[in-house]
Each structure stands twice: as C-alpha cells, then as structure tokens.
Short mmCIF file of C-alpha atoms in Angstrom, two decimals:
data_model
loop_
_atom_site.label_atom_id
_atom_site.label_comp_id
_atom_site.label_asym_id
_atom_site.label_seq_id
_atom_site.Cartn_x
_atom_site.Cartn_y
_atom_site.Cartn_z
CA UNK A 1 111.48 111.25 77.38
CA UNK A 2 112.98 107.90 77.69
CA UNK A 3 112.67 105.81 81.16
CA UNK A 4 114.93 102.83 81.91
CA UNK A 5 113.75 100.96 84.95
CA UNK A 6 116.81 99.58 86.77
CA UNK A 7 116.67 96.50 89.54
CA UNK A 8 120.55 96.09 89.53
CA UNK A 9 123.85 97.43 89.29
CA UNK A 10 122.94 100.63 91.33
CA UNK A 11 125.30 103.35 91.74
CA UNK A 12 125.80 105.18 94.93
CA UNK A 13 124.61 108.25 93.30
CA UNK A 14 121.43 106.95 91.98
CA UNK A 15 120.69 105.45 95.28
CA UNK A 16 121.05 108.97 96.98
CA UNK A 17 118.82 110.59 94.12
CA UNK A 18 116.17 107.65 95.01
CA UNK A 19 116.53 109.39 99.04
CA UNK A 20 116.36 112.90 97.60
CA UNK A 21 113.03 112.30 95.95
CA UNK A 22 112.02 110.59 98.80
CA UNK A 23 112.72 113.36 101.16
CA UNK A 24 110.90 115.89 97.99
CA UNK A 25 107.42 113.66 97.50
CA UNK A 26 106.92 112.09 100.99
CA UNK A 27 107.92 114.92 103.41
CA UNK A 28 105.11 113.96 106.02
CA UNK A 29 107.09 110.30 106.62
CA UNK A 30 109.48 109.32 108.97
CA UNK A 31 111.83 107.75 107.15
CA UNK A 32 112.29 111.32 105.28
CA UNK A 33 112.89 112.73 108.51
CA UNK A 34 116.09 110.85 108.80
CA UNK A 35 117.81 112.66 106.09
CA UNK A 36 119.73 111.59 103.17
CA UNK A 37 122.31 109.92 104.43
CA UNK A 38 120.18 107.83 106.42
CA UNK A 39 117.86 107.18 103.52
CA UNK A 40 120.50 106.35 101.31
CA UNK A 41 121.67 103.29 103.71
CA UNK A 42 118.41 101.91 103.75
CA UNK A 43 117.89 102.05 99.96
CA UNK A 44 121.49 100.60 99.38
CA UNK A 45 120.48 97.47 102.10
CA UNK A 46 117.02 96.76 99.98
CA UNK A 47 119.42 96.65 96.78
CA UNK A 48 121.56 94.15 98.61
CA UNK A 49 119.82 92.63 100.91
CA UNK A 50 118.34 89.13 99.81
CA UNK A 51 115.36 90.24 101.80
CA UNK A 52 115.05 93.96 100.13
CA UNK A 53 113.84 94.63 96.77
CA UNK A 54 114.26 97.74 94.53
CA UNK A 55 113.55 99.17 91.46
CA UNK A 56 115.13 103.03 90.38
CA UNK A 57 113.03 104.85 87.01
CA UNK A 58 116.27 106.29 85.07
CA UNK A 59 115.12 109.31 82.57
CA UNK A 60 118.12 108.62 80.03
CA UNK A 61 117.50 112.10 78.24
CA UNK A 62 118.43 113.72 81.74
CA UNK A 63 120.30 111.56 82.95
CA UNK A 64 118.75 111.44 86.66
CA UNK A 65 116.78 109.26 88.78
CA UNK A 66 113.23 110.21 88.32
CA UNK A 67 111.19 107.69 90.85
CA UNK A 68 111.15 104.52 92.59
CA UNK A 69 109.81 101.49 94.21
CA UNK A 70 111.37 99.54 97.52
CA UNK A 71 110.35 96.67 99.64
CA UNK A 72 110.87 93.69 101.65
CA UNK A 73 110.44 89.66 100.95
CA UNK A 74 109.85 90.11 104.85
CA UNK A 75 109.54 93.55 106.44
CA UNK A 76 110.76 92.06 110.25
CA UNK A 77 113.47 89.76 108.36
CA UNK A 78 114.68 92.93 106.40
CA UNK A 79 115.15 95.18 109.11
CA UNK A 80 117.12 92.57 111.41
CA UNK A 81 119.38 92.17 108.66
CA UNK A 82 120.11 95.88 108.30
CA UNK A 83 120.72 96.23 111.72
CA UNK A 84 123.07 92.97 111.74
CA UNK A 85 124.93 94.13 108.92
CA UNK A 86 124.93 97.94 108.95
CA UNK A 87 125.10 98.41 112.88
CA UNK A 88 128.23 100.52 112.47
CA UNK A 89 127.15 102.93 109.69
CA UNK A 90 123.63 102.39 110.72
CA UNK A 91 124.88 104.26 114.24
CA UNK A 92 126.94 106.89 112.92
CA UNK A 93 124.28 108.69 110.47
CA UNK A 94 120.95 107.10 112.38
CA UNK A 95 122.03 108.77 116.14
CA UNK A 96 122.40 112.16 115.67
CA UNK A 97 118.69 111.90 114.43
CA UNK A 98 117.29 110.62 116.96
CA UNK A 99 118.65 112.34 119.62
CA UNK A 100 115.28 113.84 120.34
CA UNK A 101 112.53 110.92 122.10
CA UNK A 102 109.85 111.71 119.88
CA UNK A 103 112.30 110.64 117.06
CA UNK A 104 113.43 107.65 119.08
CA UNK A 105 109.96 105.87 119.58
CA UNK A 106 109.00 106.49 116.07
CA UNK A 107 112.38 104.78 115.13
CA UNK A 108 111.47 101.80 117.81
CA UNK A 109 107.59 101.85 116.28
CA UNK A 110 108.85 101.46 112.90
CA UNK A 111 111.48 98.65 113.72
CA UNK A 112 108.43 97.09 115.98
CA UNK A 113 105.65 97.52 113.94
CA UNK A 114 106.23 93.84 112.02
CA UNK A 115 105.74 91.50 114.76
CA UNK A 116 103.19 93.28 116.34
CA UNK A 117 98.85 91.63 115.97
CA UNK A 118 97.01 92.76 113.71
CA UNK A 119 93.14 94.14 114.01
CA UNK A 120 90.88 91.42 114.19
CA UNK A 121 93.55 88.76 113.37
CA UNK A 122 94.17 89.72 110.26
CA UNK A 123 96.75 87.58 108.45
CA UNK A 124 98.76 89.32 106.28
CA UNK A 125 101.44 88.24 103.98
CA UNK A 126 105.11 89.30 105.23
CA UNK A 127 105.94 90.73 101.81
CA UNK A 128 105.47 94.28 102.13
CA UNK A 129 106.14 97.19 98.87
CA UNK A 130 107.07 100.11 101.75
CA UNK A 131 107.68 103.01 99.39
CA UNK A 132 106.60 104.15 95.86
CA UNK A 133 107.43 107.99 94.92
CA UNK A 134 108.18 109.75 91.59
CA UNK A 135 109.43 113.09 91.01
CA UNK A 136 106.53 115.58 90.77
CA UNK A 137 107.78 116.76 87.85
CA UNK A 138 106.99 113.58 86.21
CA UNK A 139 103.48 112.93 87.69
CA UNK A 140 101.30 111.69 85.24
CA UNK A 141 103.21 109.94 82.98
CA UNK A 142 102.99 106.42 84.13
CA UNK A 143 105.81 106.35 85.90
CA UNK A 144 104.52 104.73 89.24
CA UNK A 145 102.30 102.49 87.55
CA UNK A 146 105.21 101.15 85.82
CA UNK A 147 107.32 101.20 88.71
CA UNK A 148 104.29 98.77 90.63
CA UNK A 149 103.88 96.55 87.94
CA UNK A 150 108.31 95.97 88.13
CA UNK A 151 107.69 95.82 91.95
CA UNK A 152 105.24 92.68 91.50
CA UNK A 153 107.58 90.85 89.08
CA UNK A 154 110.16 91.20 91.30
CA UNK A 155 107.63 89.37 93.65
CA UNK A 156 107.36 86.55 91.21
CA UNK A 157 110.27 85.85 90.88
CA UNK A 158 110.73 85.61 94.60
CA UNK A 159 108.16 82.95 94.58
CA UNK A 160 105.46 85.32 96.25
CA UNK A 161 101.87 85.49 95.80
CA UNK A 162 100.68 88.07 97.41
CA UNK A 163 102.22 91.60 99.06
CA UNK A 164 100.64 94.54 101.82
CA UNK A 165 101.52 97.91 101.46
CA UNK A 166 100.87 100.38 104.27
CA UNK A 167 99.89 103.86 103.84
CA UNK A 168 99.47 106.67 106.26
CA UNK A 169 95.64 107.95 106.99
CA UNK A 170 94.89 110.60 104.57
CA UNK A 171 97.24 110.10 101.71
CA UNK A 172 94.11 109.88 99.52
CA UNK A 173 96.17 110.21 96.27
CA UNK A 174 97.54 107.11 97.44
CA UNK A 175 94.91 105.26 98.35
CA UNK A 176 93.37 105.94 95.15
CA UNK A 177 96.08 104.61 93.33
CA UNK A 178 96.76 101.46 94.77
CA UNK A 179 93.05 100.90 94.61
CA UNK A 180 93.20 101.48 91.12
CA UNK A 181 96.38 99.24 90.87
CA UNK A 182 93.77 96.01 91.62
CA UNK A 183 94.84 96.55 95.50
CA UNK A 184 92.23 96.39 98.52
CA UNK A 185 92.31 97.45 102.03
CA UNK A 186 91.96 94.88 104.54
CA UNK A 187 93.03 96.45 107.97
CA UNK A 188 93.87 99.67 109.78
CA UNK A 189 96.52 100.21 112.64
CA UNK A 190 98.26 102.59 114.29
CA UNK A 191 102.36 102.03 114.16
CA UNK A 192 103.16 105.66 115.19
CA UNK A 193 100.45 107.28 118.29
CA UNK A 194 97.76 109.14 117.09
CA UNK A 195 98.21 108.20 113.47
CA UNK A 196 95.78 105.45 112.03
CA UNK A 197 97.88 103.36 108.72
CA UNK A 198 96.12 101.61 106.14
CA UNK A 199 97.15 98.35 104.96
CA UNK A 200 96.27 97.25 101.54
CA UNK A 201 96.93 94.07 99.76
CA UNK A 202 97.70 93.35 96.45
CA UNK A 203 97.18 89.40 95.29
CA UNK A 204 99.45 88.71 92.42
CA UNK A 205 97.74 86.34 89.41
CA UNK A 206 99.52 83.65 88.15
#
C-alpha cells in the first residue's frame, strides 16, 4: 500500500471521492446530508478558496481517494466567500435539499454558528480543521494521523498558531483521537438544538 497525500492540483473526481467517503464515515453529519453534489462544491471551494484548506490521502496501488482532511484559515470568512462566489451553483444543488425546515435551520445554524459567543467567553482561534475521515477500510493504518499532522503544516505555513476543531457529542472515537493528537477540549456548545458540540484546540509548536 502506497499513500500520496495531495494539497494541490485536485481533480474533480478526487474531490467527489473525498464527498463519497464523507457521506460513507460521517453519516450522522449534516453536511453528509446534503449529498454529493453538494459536498463536492464545498470541498472544491476549501481547495480554492484562500480561506479553505485541504489535504486528499491518494492510495497509488488503487488508484482512489482513500481519506481526507478540510478546513478554514477562518470558518465565518470561508463560508462568506463560498456564498459570494458559488451563489449560483451553491443554489442549484443546495435548494432542493433544503426544501424541508428542519434542513433549512440546520443549514442557517451551520452558516451562523461562527459569529455566535462562546460559553464562558471563551476565545477561540478562527482557524478551524472541520472534517477528518478515512475510508473504513483503511482504519488503522495511520492514515488520519498523517492526514492531521499535513493539516497543521498547512497551518504553518498560513502563519497560524493555533486551530479548534468541533466535534459532535458522542463521537468518542473522535474525541479520543484528537486527544491523543496533543488536542484539548476547552468548550461545549450547541450549533444544531438538542445537540451539545465539543470544541477542542490544538496549539501548534514552533
């Protein structure tokens, strides 16, 4: 098995193989909700966006996307510029999901979520890793922890020091890794109703 960890020169194809694994290993999320081609807009704005970050783990040997890693610089910043510059597609593959209102606040919660306090006043940095999944058939091999460790260079060399990463109550798999990663939970909110979200931060040494 050979892995090649890509942060450029995406194809289209890769970038819906990134949604599909998505949609396989994080069924309980919103965002795989949306569907594919929704997904696959989002993914393709954090590869171009100068305020999106991404990383794709290639097996060679099969020639697939096997897992990855996206984020923001600024999580608010990132999804105004989506919305700025992807209105029109954004529309056509984004409405007939959330036709239904449950849908529709979750979207607004989501978009909202950002600017909103924090518990206790928390200040947290507006770098944000948003989604790490690998193919289950490649649990285990290092895959993710690879993919995290890419994620925080691509942080330095964005000049950042430090990142949050929220995680949904009860992902415990999760939590355990990110703990393990050197991250540490520092507050706990609720950005959809009813459902309590972690935040953990990760301080990157120089």
């Amino acid at each position: 098995m050979t892995i090649e960890y890509k942060t450029s020169g995406f194809t289209g194809d890769e970038i819906r193989q990134a949604a599909r694994i998505q949609m396989q290993e994080l069924k309980q999320g919103f965002l795989s909700s949306l569907g594919e081609k929704p997904l696959s807009l989002i993914f393709a704005h954090a590869a171009s966006s100068r305020w999106g970050m991404l990383v794709l783990a290639r097996d060679t040997e099969q020639g697939r996307v096997v897992g990855y890693v996206f984020g923001a610089v600024d999580t608010g910043r990132f999804y105004k510029d989506f919305l700025f510059k992807r209105a029109l597609p954004a529309m056509v593959h984004f409405l007939p999901k959330l036709l239904s209102w449950q849908r529709l606040k979750k979207a607004l919660e989501t978009l909202l979520y950002p600017a909103r306090k924090r518990p206790n006043q928390v200040k947290l940095p507006p770098a944000e890793l948003l989604d790490l999944a690998v193919d289950g058939a490649y649990h285990g091999t290092g895959i993710a922890q690879k993919l995290f460790e890419m994620f925080i260079e691509k942080c330095r060399e964005r000049g950042l020091s430090s990142f949050q990463i929220p995680t949904t109550q009860g992902l415990d798999r999760a939590h355990r890794f990110y703990e393990k990663m050197g991250a540490y939970r520092v507050a706990s909110i609720e950005v959809h109703r009813g459902q309590q979200t972690y935040i953990y931060q990760y301080n990157i040494q120089e």
